Structures are given as C-alpha cells and as structure tokens.
Amino acid sequence: MSNVFLFISPHFPDSYYQFVAALKERGFITLGIGSAPYYEIPEGLKNCIDEYYCCHDMDDFENEKIAVEYFIKKYGHIDYIESNSDYWLEKDAELREIYNIPHGPRPKEIAEYHHKSLMKKYYEKAGVSAARWTLVTTYDKLKKFARKVGYPVFIKPDNGVGAIDDHKIHNEEELLDFYEHKPSDVIYIAEEFIEGELVSFDGVSDSKGNVIFGCAHEYSTGISDIIANPELDVFYYTVKEADPKLVDVGCRVIKAFNVKNRYFHCEYFRLTKNKRSLGKKGDYVALEVNMRPAGGYTPDLIDFSQSVSIYNIFADSIAYDENREDLTKQKYFAACASRRFTNSYVHTIEEIRYKYYFNLCLEKDYPPIFSDDMGDHFFMARFDTEEEVNEFHSFVNDVK
C-alpha cells in the first residue's frame, strides 16, 4: 500500500507543486488542501496530485479538520501532513496531534522551533554560541540586563519568525519608552547586539537528524533592515561551497534539535570582530532556526547553484531516508536580486536581460504577500565567481 502524503497549500508559492510531483514520482498518494479553487491551481500541480480539496477559509481551523476527515474516510490513515510554510506550521502540528499522524513534529516541538528562548538550550547542547538573552518581564530586570551586555540591545517577540516588531535599543531612554508602550499580551526576548554578517545554512535532514544535503547563503540585507527602511532592495546568493566551519555548526544544531526528515533554514551571524562572550572574528553565532524552506523562491535558487533538485532531495528523505541526487555536478554562485517598483534604477530591465542573457535563470514578480519583505520584481542568475555576483548586484540594484 502506498503512503499517503497530505500537503497543505500546495499551490503557493507556485513552485511548491514540485514537492508534490517529487513525492508522486516516488509512489506516494498525494493529497492537497488549499484556499484556491481547483481551476486556479498550477497545471503542474493538477498533473501530480491525486485529489485536491478547496477550503475557502483555511484560517478557520474547523474547516481544515473537515477536509482532513474527508480524506481519512476516503483514503484511510494519512502518513504525512506538511506544508513547508511557516504560516501553517503550528496548524500542521495540531492536525498531526489530533489525527495521530506518525511523522512530523507535534505542537510541543513546533513551539521550540518558534520560541527564540526555547531554541537557546539546543544551541547550548550543540556547543554553538548564541547571544546572551533574557525574557522581558520587569523593567528593572531588563535595565539590569542592558547594563550587563551593553547597548545597543535587540528586542523582539519571543514567539515568531522574521523581524516583525523588532527593536534596536540604543540607550536607557529608548529602553524605558519601549517598555512603557509595548503591548501587554506579547512576550519579548532581549538579546545582546551582535556585529556580524548574516548567513544561513539550508538543507534537508534524515530520520536520525543527520544532514543529507546542506548549502549556504550570504545576505546583503536583513529583514530588520528592510522593516526599518522599506525602500531597501533585497540581495542574497547561494555560495558554490559552504564554509566547512558553517557546515559543522549547522549539522550540530540540526542534530541537537533532532530534526527528522525536514527541510530547514537556519540563520547565523558571522562575527566581523572578536567578541569576548561569543567568539573570534569569523566564528558563527546562532540566530534562529526555521524548520521550513527560506522565503520566496529560494528552493529554486538552491537548485540553480548546486545543480540539484531540492524538491527531489526532500522527497528522497521522506521516501528512502537518504539523498539520491548526484552531488558531484558543477556548482555555481546563484544570486537573487530584487527591485522595488517605487525606486528608480540606473539600468532598465531590458538592459539587465541583455547583459545577463546567458546567466539569468528566473525572473518574475513576487506575489504581494512576499513583496514587503522581499521586493516587487526579482532576477535570479548564476555565475562562476563571487566577483561576478557583486557586479550583478551593482548592475541590478544601483539607484539613480
């Protein structure tokens, strides 16, 4: 009997149908629940999904439960429920708990992926440095912490991802203002500020928490920078070969979290100068874990860089508990440069297409839900050298 894999919102982003296609190729019965009517889902998804249930209001959890129960009555026990989307992770876990789905994290594990304070014990278990921190409870405790680690301090909601409602606090006056005006129903975590370059370690794990595929990204801007300045463009790239030090740190963290058969995106700071409490220049400091793909079309960027299909690797992990992709193919630096419709640029889109005709791999508008954080229109291109990546960045993103 075939395993049954239920994918939540398989139509968005529109490239995610490839997860479903890869699972179907490996013999799974593939089912989907999404908010889009059937006629709107991509043709590629229609061709590989056994049945799709349109759930018009997926934010109403009862509607999702009705859809799952329909599939259980028709197909029997479901083996996997997954979305690979941060928006649905907590509900995915609740569905696994309610219907006793054997694979995938339950609500307690998801809470540890989402709460920044709960991540800290796993970094310690992995032997990886992380910023000193405290939960924001009383003002006196917060002030004492800030004086201990020094200003600036970084304060953000303990539960959640990204940089929504982040605060960089430079002095005691700003600290008091934050404390007096923060919402009473949100728990915040305060951390010492880290001077470093943002990088990530992305990949897929097996059933024992071993990394069966990993790669690295470099970022020119962080989400917190974009929130502070919404006109900023986003530029990041997948490197040809990940720094072995980052691979070691990343693998230890995934093993400590015991992340089973999952796609992960874990963020780190690479120190730009020595810091007594954290390490030496060039060392990696843990920022946060995300047990799902990075935002937007990053899985496709990985494919362009590493000459693999990350969608196949994910399916191989689920189906065979190993990676069956050929990892010896030529690798590239693959860059994603986005633009804002509100900015005026030195070079036109037509000039970019002409100059980088042989490098461009993908170009399109971001869906509106991504545009605030990631930009409005993006180009993905791959190169042999990092110098070419930097030139591409300038050519696409230089403003008038």
mmCIF file of C-alpha atoms in Angstrom:
data_model
loop_
_atom_site.group_PDB
_atom_site.id
_atom_site.type_symbol
_atom_site.label_atom_id
_atom_site.label_comp_id
_atom_site.label_asym_id
_atom_site.label_seq_id
_atom_site.Cartn_x
_atom_site.Cartn_y
_atom_site.Cartn_z
ATOM 1 C CA MET A 1 0.000 0.000 0.000
ATOM 2 C CA SER A 2 1.257 3.471 -0.892
ATOM 3 C CA ASN A 3 1.986 6.041 1.789
ATOM 4 C CA VAL A 4 -0.423 8.976 1.886
ATOM 5 C CA PHE A 5 1.064 12.478 1.915
ATOM 6 C CA LEU A 6 -1.251 15.435 2.566
ATOM 7 C CA PHE A 7 0.268 18.748 1.502
ATOM 8 C CA ILE A 8 -1.273 21.903 2.933
ATOM 9 C CA SER A 9 -1.494 24.833 0.485
ATOM 10 C CA PRO A 10 0.455 23.030 -2.272
ATOM 11 C CA HIS A 11 -0.301 25.792 -4.788
ATOM 12 C CA PHE A 12 1.597 28.577 -3.018
ATOM 13 C CA PRO A 13 4.272 29.576 -3.756
ATOM 14 C CA ASP A 14 3.570 28.374 -7.263
ATOM 15 C CA SER A 15 6.838 26.378 -7.413
ATOM 16 C CA TYR A 16 5.846 24.224 -4.416
ATOM 17 C CA TYR A 17 3.926 21.845 -6.657
ATOM 18 C CA GLN A 18 7.369 20.340 -7.314
ATOM 19 C CA PHE A 19 7.396 18.900 -3.778
ATOM 20 C CA VAL A 20 4.156 17.115 -4.634
ATOM 21 C CA ALA A 21 5.437 15.965 -8.034
ATOM 22 C CA ALA A 22 8.601 14.501 -6.490
ATOM 23 C CA LEU A 23 6.569 12.590 -3.897
ATOM 24 C CA LYS A 24 4.191 11.305 -6.566
ATOM 25 C CA GLU A 25 7.151 10.016 -8.596
ATOM 26 C CA ARG A 26 8.203 8.029 -5.536
ATOM 27 C CA GLY A 27 4.882 6.239 -5.243
ATOM 28 C CA PHE A 28 3.014 8.375 -2.713
ATOM 29 C CA ILE A 29 -0.705 9.053 -2.820
ATOM 30 C CA THR A 30 -0.633 12.849 -2.911
ATOM 31 C CA LEU A 31 -3.467 14.939 -1.487
ATOM 32 C CA GLY A 32 -3.817 18.684 -1.087
ATOM 33 C CA ILE A 33 -5.833 21.216 0.887
ATOM 34 C CA GLY A 34 -5.736 24.829 -0.258
ATOM 35 C CA SER A 35 -7.730 28.034 -0.418
ATOM 36 C CA ALA A 36 -7.596 28.414 -4.214
ATOM 37 C CA PRO A 37 -10.356 26.862 -6.321
ATOM 38 C CA TYR A 38 -9.216 23.913 -8.390
ATOM 39 C CA TYR A 39 -9.251 25.830 -11.681
ATOM 40 C CA GLU A 40 -6.711 28.319 -10.273
ATOM 41 C CA ILE A 41 -4.024 25.868 -9.137
ATOM 42 C CA PRO A 42 -0.999 25.363 -11.446
ATOM 43 C CA GLU A 43 -1.270 22.803 -14.214
ATOM 44 C CA GLY A 44 1.845 21.119 -12.858
ATOM 45 C CA LEU A 45 0.036 20.517 -9.572
ATOM 46 C CA LYS A 46 -3.095 19.192 -11.271
ATOM 47 C CA ASN A 47 -0.929 16.658 -13.096
ATOM 48 C CA CYS A 48 0.646 15.179 -9.949
ATOM 49 C CA ILE A 49 -1.940 15.426 -7.170
ATOM 50 C CA ASP A 50 -4.424 12.597 -6.636
ATOM 51 C CA GLU A 51 -7.065 14.822 -5.087
ATOM 52 C CA TYR A 52 -7.348 18.454 -4.074
ATOM 53 C CA TYR A 53 -9.814 19.846 -1.520
ATOM 54 C CA CYS A 54 -10.673 23.543 -1.809
ATOM 55 C CA CYS A 55 -11.050 25.013 1.663
ATOM 56 C CA HIS A 56 -12.134 28.625 1.130
ATOM 57 C CA ASP A 57 -11.424 29.775 4.696
ATOM 58 C CA MET A 58 -8.331 27.945 5.864
ATOM 59 C CA ASP A 59 -7.842 30.323 8.777
ATOM 60 C CA ASP A 60 -10.868 28.631 10.342
ATOM 61 C CA PHE A 61 -9.247 25.507 11.769
ATOM 62 C CA GLU A 62 -12.547 23.629 11.810
ATOM 63 C CA ASN A 63 -12.629 23.824 8.012
ATOM 64 C CA GLU A 64 -9.196 22.219 7.791
ATOM 65 C CA LYS A 65 -10.303 19.436 10.133
ATOM 66 C CA ILE A 66 -13.354 18.748 7.954
ATOM 67 C CA ALA A 67 -11.068 18.466 4.911
ATOM 68 C CA VAL A 68 -8.672 16.081 6.685
ATOM 69 C CA GLU A 69 -11.548 13.914 7.910
ATOM 70 C CA TYR A 70 -12.889 13.721 4.375
ATOM 71 C CA PHE A 71 -9.537 12.407 3.145
ATOM 72 C CA ILE A 72 -9.229 9.917 6.028
ATOM 73 C CA LYS A 73 -12.668 8.455 5.234
ATOM 74 C CA LYS A 74 -11.730 8.113 1.568
ATOM 75 C CA TYR A 75 -8.050 7.061 1.697
ATOM 76 C CA GLY A 76 -7.634 5.647 5.193
ATOM 77 C CA HIS A 77 -4.821 6.639 7.544
ATOM 78 C CA ILE A 78 -2.668 9.594 6.479
ATOM 79 C CA ASP A 79 1.083 9.160 6.948
ATOM 80 C CA TYR A 80 2.294 12.736 6.471
ATOM 81 C CA ILE A 81 0.822 16.218 6.796
ATOM 82 C CA GLU A 82 3.141 19.027 5.716
ATOM 83 C CA SER A 83 3.069 22.497 4.222
ATOM 84 C CA ASN A 84 6.741 23.593 4.241
ATOM 85 C CA SER A 85 5.300 27.028 5.033
ATOM 86 C CA ASP A 86 5.885 28.867 8.285
ATOM 87 C CA TYR A 87 2.362 30.276 8.227
ATOM 88 C CA TRP A 88 0.849 26.797 8.628
ATOM 89 C CA LEU A 89 3.455 25.026 10.803
ATOM 90 C CA GLU A 90 1.527 25.278 14.067
ATOM 91 C CA LYS A 91 -1.722 24.095 12.476
ATOM 92 C CA ASP A 92 0.139 21.270 10.698
ATOM 93 C CA ALA A 93 1.351 20.124 14.106
ATOM 94 C CA GLU A 94 -2.142 20.340 15.624
ATOM 95 C CA LEU A 95 -3.544 18.209 12.807
ATOM 96 C CA ARG A 96 -0.826 15.609 13.375
ATOM 97 C CA GLU A 97 -1.708 15.536 17.076
ATOM 98 C CA ILE A 98 -5.475 15.271 16.550
ATOM 99 C CA TYR A 99 -5.328 12.574 13.863
ATOM 100 C CA ASN A 100 -2.265 10.716 15.195
ATOM 101 C CA ILE A 101 -0.154 11.275 12.108
ATOM 102 C CA PRO A 102 3.034 9.239 12.705
ATOM 103 C CA HIS A 103 5.545 11.541 11.015
ATOM 104 C CA GLY A 104 6.391 15.175 11.647
ATOM 105 C CA PRO A 105 6.689 17.451 14.696
ATOM 106 C CA ARG A 106 3.866 17.821 17.191
ATOM 107 C CA PRO A 107 2.857 21.120 18.864
ATOM 108 C CA LYS A 108 5.495 20.911 21.629
ATOM 109 C CA GLU A 109 8.302 20.606 19.080
ATOM 110 C CA ILE A 110 6.910 23.398 16.918
ATOM 111 C CA ALA A 111 6.846 25.660 19.979
ATOM 112 C CA GLU A 112 10.566 25.016 20.435
ATOM 113 C CA TYR A 113 11.198 25.898 16.785
ATOM 114 C CA HIS A 114 9.223 29.140 17.119
ATOM 115 C CA HIS A 115 10.192 30.438 20.572
ATOM 116 C CA LYS A 116 13.596 32.060 20.442
ATOM 117 C CA SER A 117 14.136 31.495 24.157
ATOM 118 C CA LEU A 118 13.486 27.751 23.788
ATOM 119 C CA MET A 119 15.994 27.498 20.932
ATOM 120 C CA LYS A 120 18.811 28.512 23.268
ATOM 121 C CA LYS A 121 19.065 25.182 25.094
ATOM 122 C CA TYR A 122 19.575 23.382 21.780
ATOM 123 C CA TYR A 123 22.362 25.744 20.765
ATOM 124 C CA GLU A 124 23.993 25.001 24.105
ATOM 125 C CA LYS A 125 23.530 21.264 23.535
ATOM 126 C CA ALA A 126 25.150 21.629 20.105
ATOM 127 C CA GLY A 127 28.052 23.620 21.551
ATOM 128 C CA VAL A 128 27.227 26.630 19.366
ATOM 129 C CA SER A 129 27.486 30.208 20.614
ATOM 130 C CA ALA A 130 24.333 32.322 20.892
ATOM 131 C CA ALA A 131 23.657 35.846 22.102
ATOM 132 C CA ARG A 132 23.062 36.369 25.812
ATOM 133 C CA TRP A 133 19.384 36.952 26.461
ATOM 134 C CA THR A 134 16.578 37.493 28.907
ATOM 135 C CA LEU A 135 12.806 37.439 28.672
ATOM 136 C CA VAL A 136 11.260 40.860 29.178
ATOM 137 C CA THR A 137 9.320 40.610 32.430
ATOM 138 C CA THR A 138 10.048 43.665 34.574
ATOM 139 C CA TYR A 139 11.706 46.936 33.654
ATOM 140 C CA ASP A 140 14.309 46.597 36.403
ATOM 141 C CA LYS A 141 15.349 43.183 35.117
ATOM 142 C CA LEU A 142 15.501 44.488 31.540
ATOM 143 C CA LYS A 143 17.562 47.514 32.537
ATOM 144 C CA LYS A 144 19.964 45.324 34.533
ATOM 145 C CA PHE A 145 20.420 43.053 31.506
ATOM 146 C CA ALA A 146 21.074 46.007 29.160
ATOM 147 C CA ARG A 147 23.700 47.409 31.509
ATOM 148 C CA LYS A 148 25.361 43.987 31.720
ATOM 149 C CA VAL A 149 25.677 43.341 27.966
ATOM 150 C CA GLY A 150 25.896 46.987 26.883
ATOM 151 C CA TYR A 151 23.928 48.992 24.341
ATOM 152 C CA PRO A 152 22.573 48.541 21.790
ATOM 153 C CA VAL A 153 20.301 45.623 22.723
ATOM 154 C CA PHE A 154 17.904 43.908 20.368
ATOM 155 C CA ILE A 155 14.332 43.178 21.485
ATOM 156 C CA LYS A 156 11.805 41.108 19.552
ATOM 157 C CA PRO A 157 8.785 38.859 20.189
ATOM 158 C CA ASP A 158 9.839 35.525 21.640
ATOM 159 C CA ASN A 159 7.363 33.607 19.502
ATOM 160 C CA GLY A 160 7.600 34.086 15.764
ATOM 161 C CA VAL A 161 9.936 34.410 12.813
ATOM 162 C CA GLY A 162 11.330 37.216 10.723
ATOM 163 C CA ALA A 163 11.729 40.715 12.089
ATOM 164 C CA ILE A 164 8.189 41.906 12.736
ATOM 165 C CA ASP A 165 8.096 44.188 15.788
ATOM 166 C CA ASP A 166 11.887 44.169 16.282
ATOM 167 C CA HIS A 167 13.503 46.991 18.259
ATOM 168 C CA LYS A 168 17.132 48.070 18.314
ATOM 169 C CA ILE A 169 17.522 49.926 21.600
ATOM 170 C CA HIS A 170 20.428 52.368 21.850
ATOM 171 C CA ASN A 171 20.087 53.813 25.365
ATOM 172 C CA GLU A 172 18.113 53.771 28.586
ATOM 173 C CA GLU A 173 15.642 56.393 27.384
ATOM 174 C CA GLU A 174 14.663 54.218 24.398
ATOM 175 C CA LEU A 175 14.530 51.190 26.691
ATOM 176 C CA LEU A 176 12.019 52.843 29.005
ATOM 177 C CA ASP A 177 9.953 54.079 26.065
ATOM 178 C CA PHE A 178 9.805 50.569 24.632
ATOM 179 C CA TYR A 179 8.815 49.034 27.959
ATOM 180 C CA GLU A 180 6.086 51.579 28.660
ATOM 181 C CA HIS A 181 4.485 51.244 25.215
ATOM 182 C CA LYS A 182 4.897 47.528 24.428
ATOM 183 C CA PRO A 183 1.692 45.501 24.119
ATOM 184 C CA SER A 184 0.927 43.637 27.323
ATOM 185 C CA ASP A 185 -0.108 40.427 25.563
ATOM 186 C CA VAL A 186 3.220 39.829 23.775
ATOM 187 C CA ILE A 187 6.223 38.167 25.418
ATOM 188 C CA TYR A 188 9.503 39.707 24.263
ATOM 189 C CA ILE A 189 13.078 38.472 24.383
ATOM 190 C CA ALA A 190 16.013 40.871 24.753
ATOM 191 C CA GLU A 191 19.404 39.886 23.335
ATOM 192 C CA GLU A 192 22.821 41.439 23.214
ATOM 193 C CA PHE A 193 23.531 43.080 19.874
ATOM 194 C CA ILE A 194 25.868 41.192 17.556
ATOM 195 C CA GLU A 195 28.063 42.806 14.926
ATOM 196 C CA GLY A 196 28.186 40.259 12.153
ATOM 197 C CA GLU A 197 27.275 39.279 8.615
ATOM 198 C CA LEU A 198 24.040 37.379 8.113
ATOM 199 C CA VAL A 199 24.374 33.892 6.638
ATOM 200 C CA SER A 200 22.172 30.836 6.552
ATOM 201 C CA PHE A 201 22.612 27.083 6.397
ATOM 202 C CA ASP A 202 19.818 25.413 4.435
ATOM 203 C CA GLY A 203 19.128 21.804 3.661
ATOM 204 C CA VAL A 204 17.321 18.565 4.412
ATOM 205 C CA SER A 205 17.736 16.035 7.226
ATOM 206 C CA ASP A 206 17.048 12.318 7.548
ATOM 207 C CA SER A 207 15.081 10.429 10.206
ATOM 208 C CA LYS A 208 18.015 10.494 12.631
ATOM 209 C CA GLY A 209 18.631 14.226 12.461
ATOM 210 C CA ASN A 210 21.619 13.914 10.107
ATOM 211 C CA VAL A 211 22.017 16.490 7.344
ATOM 212 C CA ILE A 212 21.814 14.709 3.990
ATOM 213 C CA PHE A 213 22.112 17.934 1.997
ATOM 214 C CA GLY A 214 23.271 21.375 3.030
ATOM 215 C CA CYS A 215 24.231 24.668 1.403
ATOM 216 C CA ALA A 216 24.861 28.258 2.480
ATOM 217 C CA HIS A 217 23.518 31.721 1.674
ATOM 218 C CA GLU A 218 25.047 35.159 2.096
ATOM 219 C CA TYR A 219 22.758 38.178 2.641
ATOM 220 C CA SER A 220 23.434 41.828 1.926
ATOM 221 C CA THR A 221 20.403 42.952 3.949
ATOM 222 C CA GLY A 222 18.429 41.507 6.834
ATOM 223 C CA ILE A 223 14.667 41.622 7.260
ATOM 224 C CA SER A 224 15.069 44.007 10.208
ATOM 225 C CA ASP A 225 16.953 46.425 7.907
ATOM 226 C CA ILE A 226 14.122 46.271 5.387
ATOM 227 C CA ILE A 227 11.476 46.920 8.031
ATOM 228 C CA ALA A 228 13.454 49.973 9.170
ATOM 229 C CA ASN A 229 13.826 51.120 5.541
ATOM 230 C CA PRO A 230 11.111 49.642 3.263
ATOM 231 C CA GLU A 231 12.789 51.063 0.150
ATOM 232 C CA LEU A 232 15.797 48.751 0.515
ATOM 233 C CA ASP A 233 16.309 46.109 -2.136
ATOM 234 C CA VAL A 234 16.936 42.521 -1.150
ATOM 235 C CA PHE A 235 20.033 40.770 -2.445
ATOM 236 C CA TYR A 236 21.312 37.359 -1.400
ATOM 237 C CA TYR A 237 23.069 34.432 -3.011
ATOM 238 C CA THR A 238 23.803 30.745 -2.629
ATOM 239 C CA VAL A 239 27.521 30.068 -2.470
ATOM 240 C CA LYS A 240 29.283 27.402 -4.504
ATOM 241 C CA GLU A 241 30.730 25.618 -1.492
ATOM 242 C CA ALA A 242 29.668 26.254 2.091
ATOM 243 C CA ASP A 243 32.355 27.144 4.632
ATOM 244 C CA PRO A 244 33.239 23.859 6.421
ATOM 245 C CA LYS A 245 33.021 25.719 9.754
ATOM 246 C CA LEU A 246 29.427 26.708 8.978
ATOM 247 C CA VAL A 247 28.593 23.175 7.847
ATOM 248 C CA ASP A 248 29.944 21.798 11.108
ATOM 249 C CA VAL A 249 27.953 24.297 13.184
ATOM 250 C CA GLY A 250 24.812 23.778 11.103
ATOM 251 C CA CYS A 251 24.940 19.997 11.304
ATOM 252 C CA ARG A 252 25.448 20.071 15.070
ATOM 253 C CA VAL A 253 22.439 22.333 15.529
ATOM 254 C CA ILE A 254 20.157 20.149 13.382
ATOM 255 C CA LYS A 255 21.322 17.073 15.284
ATOM 256 C CA ALA A 256 20.707 18.779 18.636
ATOM 257 C CA PHE A 257 17.162 19.725 17.597
ATOM 258 C CA ASN A 258 16.716 16.149 16.305
ATOM 259 C CA VAL A 259 15.095 17.478 13.146
ATOM 260 C CA LYS A 260 13.676 14.460 11.320
ATOM 261 C CA ASN A 261 13.088 14.329 7.548
ATOM 262 C CA ARG A 262 12.658 18.077 7.269
ATOM 263 C CA TYR A 263 13.694 20.966 5.128
ATOM 264 C CA PHE A 264 15.426 23.550 7.339
ATOM 265 C CA HIS A 265 16.647 27.145 7.082
ATOM 266 C CA CYS A 266 18.898 28.195 9.970
ATOM 267 C CA GLU A 267 20.319 31.692 10.351
ATOM 268 C CA TYR A 268 23.669 32.698 11.846
ATOM 269 C CA PHE A 269 25.857 35.727 12.293
ATOM 270 C CA ARG A 270 29.486 35.524 11.180
ATOM 271 C CA LEU A 271 31.356 37.762 13.598
ATOM 272 C CA THR A 272 33.103 40.707 11.998
ATOM 273 C CA LYS A 273 35.264 41.274 15.068
ATOM 274 C CA ASN A 274 36.238 39.435 18.217
ATOM 275 C CA LYS A 275 33.641 39.420 20.998
ATOM 276 C CA ARG A 276 34.625 38.004 24.351
ATOM 277 C CA SER A 277 31.252 36.450 25.162
ATOM 278 C CA LEU A 278 30.782 34.823 21.743
ATOM 279 C CA GLY A 279 33.988 34.099 19.860
ATOM 280 C CA LYS A 280 36.564 35.355 17.397
ATOM 281 C CA LYS A 281 36.168 37.173 14.104
ATOM 282 C CA GLY A 282 34.887 34.686 11.532
ATOM 283 C CA ASP A 283 33.138 32.461 14.104
ATOM 284 C CA TYR A 284 29.446 31.669 13.697
ATOM 285 C CA VAL A 285 26.823 32.671 16.250
ATOM 286 C CA ALA A 286 23.346 31.125 16.175
ATOM 287 C CA LEU A 287 20.462 33.486 15.398
ATOM 288 C CA GLU A 288 17.359 31.343 14.881
ATOM 289 C CA VAL A 289 16.117 28.125 13.305
ATOM 290 C CA ASN A 290 13.285 27.766 10.816
ATOM 291 C CA MET A 291 12.106 24.271 10.071
ATOM 292 C CA ARG A 292 10.872 25.054 6.575
ATOM 293 C CA PRO A 293 12.345 26.473 3.338
ATOM 294 C CA ALA A 294 13.579 30.046 3.217
ATOM 295 C CA GLY A 295 11.115 32.567 1.831
ATOM 296 C CA GLY A 296 10.066 33.180 -1.734
ATOM 297 C CA TYR A 297 11.704 31.101 -4.442
ATOM 298 C CA THR A 298 14.877 30.236 -2.529
ATOM 299 C CA PRO A 299 14.491 26.484 -3.203
ATOM 300 C CA ASP A 300 14.839 27.271 -6.911
ATOM 301 C CA LEU A 301 17.912 29.416 -6.231
ATOM 302 C CA ILE A 302 19.488 26.431 -4.478
ATOM 303 C CA ASP A 303 18.763 24.252 -7.492
ATOM 304 C CA PHE A 304 20.422 26.768 -9.824
ATOM 305 C CA SER A 305 23.503 26.921 -7.598
ATOM 306 C CA GLN A 306 24.008 23.291 -6.688
ATOM 307 C CA SER A 307 22.749 21.665 -9.929
ATOM 308 C CA VAL A 308 20.298 19.505 -7.978
ATOM 309 C CA SER A 309 16.589 19.385 -7.261
ATOM 310 C CA ILE A 310 15.980 20.267 -3.618
ATOM 311 C CA TYR A 311 12.414 19.078 -4.222
ATOM 312 C CA ASN A 312 13.767 15.610 -5.080
ATOM 313 C CA ILE A 313 16.075 15.660 -2.072
ATOM 314 C CA PHE A 314 13.136 16.403 0.238
ATOM 315 C CA ALA A 315 11.135 13.569 -1.337
ATOM 316 C CA ASP A 316 14.140 11.208 -1.133
ATOM 317 C CA SER A 317 14.372 11.929 2.581
ATOM 318 C CA ILE A 318 10.696 11.074 3.074
ATOM 319 C CA ALA A 319 10.646 8.049 0.764
ATOM 320 C CA TYR A 320 14.103 6.496 1.240
ATOM 321 C CA ASP A 321 15.634 8.282 4.235
ATOM 322 C CA GLU A 322 18.616 9.269 2.099
ATOM 323 C CA ASN A 323 19.660 11.683 -0.643
ATOM 324 C CA ARG A 324 19.778 10.123 -4.100
ATOM 325 C CA GLU A 325 20.657 13.276 -6.044
ATOM 326 C CA ASP A 326 24.057 13.483 -7.750
ATOM 327 C CA LEU A 327 26.052 15.985 -5.690
ATOM 328 C CA THR A 328 29.115 15.889 -7.968
ATOM 329 C CA LYS A 329 27.664 18.135 -10.692
ATOM 330 C CA GLN A 330 29.136 21.577 -11.366
ATOM 331 C CA LYS A 331 28.222 24.202 -8.785
ATOM 332 C CA TYR A 332 27.766 27.949 -9.167
ATOM 333 C CA PHE A 333 27.172 31.113 -7.205
ATOM 334 C CA ALA A 334 23.443 31.775 -7.696
ATOM 335 C CA ALA A 335 22.182 35.273 -6.832
ATOM 336 C CA CYS A 336 18.739 36.738 -6.304
ATOM 337 C CA ALA A 337 18.422 40.499 -6.814
ATOM 338 C CA SER A 338 15.056 42.143 -6.223
ATOM 339 C CA ARG A 339 13.767 45.599 -7.063
ATOM 340 C CA ARG A 340 11.046 47.916 -5.744
ATOM 341 C CA PHE A 341 8.548 49.413 -8.161
ATOM 342 C CA THR A 342 8.885 52.689 -6.248
ATOM 343 C CA ASN A 343 12.640 53.033 -6.875
ATOM 344 C CA SER A 344 14.321 54.482 -9.964
ATOM 345 C CA TYR A 345 17.307 52.448 -11.177
ATOM 346 C CA VAL A 346 20.357 53.199 -13.301
ATOM 347 C CA HIS A 347 19.744 50.229 -15.621
ATOM 348 C CA THR A 348 16.470 49.171 -17.185
ATOM 349 C CA ILE A 349 15.013 45.688 -17.041
ATOM 350 C CA GLU A 350 15.759 45.305 -20.756
ATOM 351 C CA GLU A 351 19.427 46.166 -20.153
ATOM 352 C CA ILE A 352 19.615 43.543 -17.396
ATOM 353 C CA ARG A 353 18.080 40.914 -19.653
ATOM 354 C CA TYR A 354 20.504 41.769 -22.457
ATOM 355 C CA LYS A 355 23.678 41.885 -20.344
ATOM 356 C CA TYR A 356 22.900 38.723 -18.377
ATOM 357 C CA TYR A 357 21.125 36.751 -21.077
ATOM 358 C CA PHE A 358 23.323 33.683 -20.536
ATOM 359 C CA ASN A 359 23.219 33.900 -16.723
ATOM 360 C CA LEU A 360 19.556 34.530 -15.945
ATOM 361 C CA CYS A 361 17.660 31.516 -14.628
ATOM 362 C CA LEU A 362 14.384 33.005 -13.382
ATOM 363 C CA GLU A 363 12.682 36.398 -13.449
ATOM 364 C CA LYS A 364 9.221 37.338 -12.189
ATOM 365 C CA ASP A 365 7.193 39.497 -9.826
ATOM 366 C CA TYR A 366 6.912 38.412 -6.216
ATOM 367 C CA PRO A 367 3.356 37.713 -5.049
ATOM 368 C CA PRO A 368 2.038 40.623 -2.932
ATOM 369 C CA ILE A 369 2.360 38.608 0.276
ATOM 370 C CA PHE A 370 6.164 38.489 -0.252
ATOM 371 C CA SER A 371 6.740 41.957 -1.651
ATOM 372 C CA ASP A 372 7.051 43.938 1.603
ATOM 373 C CA ASP A 373 9.913 41.757 2.813
ATOM 374 C CA MET A 374 11.489 40.623 -0.451
ATOM 375 C CA GLY A 375 10.776 43.266 -3.095
ATOM 376 C CA ASP A 376 8.443 43.513 -6.079
ATOM 377 C CA HIS A 377 10.382 42.063 -9.019
ATOM 378 C CA PHE A 378 13.379 39.732 -8.922
ATOM 379 C CA PHE A 379 16.102 38.252 -11.096
ATOM 380 C CA MET A 380 17.927 35.006 -10.363
ATOM 381 C CA ALA A 381 21.213 34.383 -12.137
ATOM 382 C CA ARG A 382 24.207 32.116 -11.674
ATOM 383 C CA PHE A 383 27.928 32.790 -12.025
ATOM 384 C CA ASP A 384 31.319 31.151 -11.710
ATOM 385 C CA THR A 385 32.865 33.738 -9.384
ATOM 386 C CA GLU A 386 31.886 35.906 -6.448
ATOM 387 C CA GLU A 387 33.229 38.956 -8.299
ATOM 388 C CA GLU A 388 30.589 38.410 -10.988
ATOM 389 C CA VAL A 389 27.939 38.170 -8.263
ATOM 390 C CA ASN A 390 28.968 41.558 -6.880
ATOM 391 C CA GLU A 391 28.909 43.104 -10.358
ATOM 392 C CA PHE A 392 25.419 41.701 -10.914
ATOM 393 C CA HIS A 393 24.302 43.196 -7.603
ATOM 394 C CA SER A 394 25.500 46.646 -8.612
ATOM 395 C CA PHE A 395 24.087 46.454 -12.125
ATOM 396 C CA VAL A 396 20.603 45.454 -10.948
ATOM 397 C CA ASN A 397 20.314 47.444 -7.738
ATOM 398 C CA ASP A 398 22.149 50.736 -8.288
ATOM 399 C CA VAL A 399 19.582 53.527 -7.990
ATOM 400 C CA LYS A 400 19.642 56.931 -9.675
#
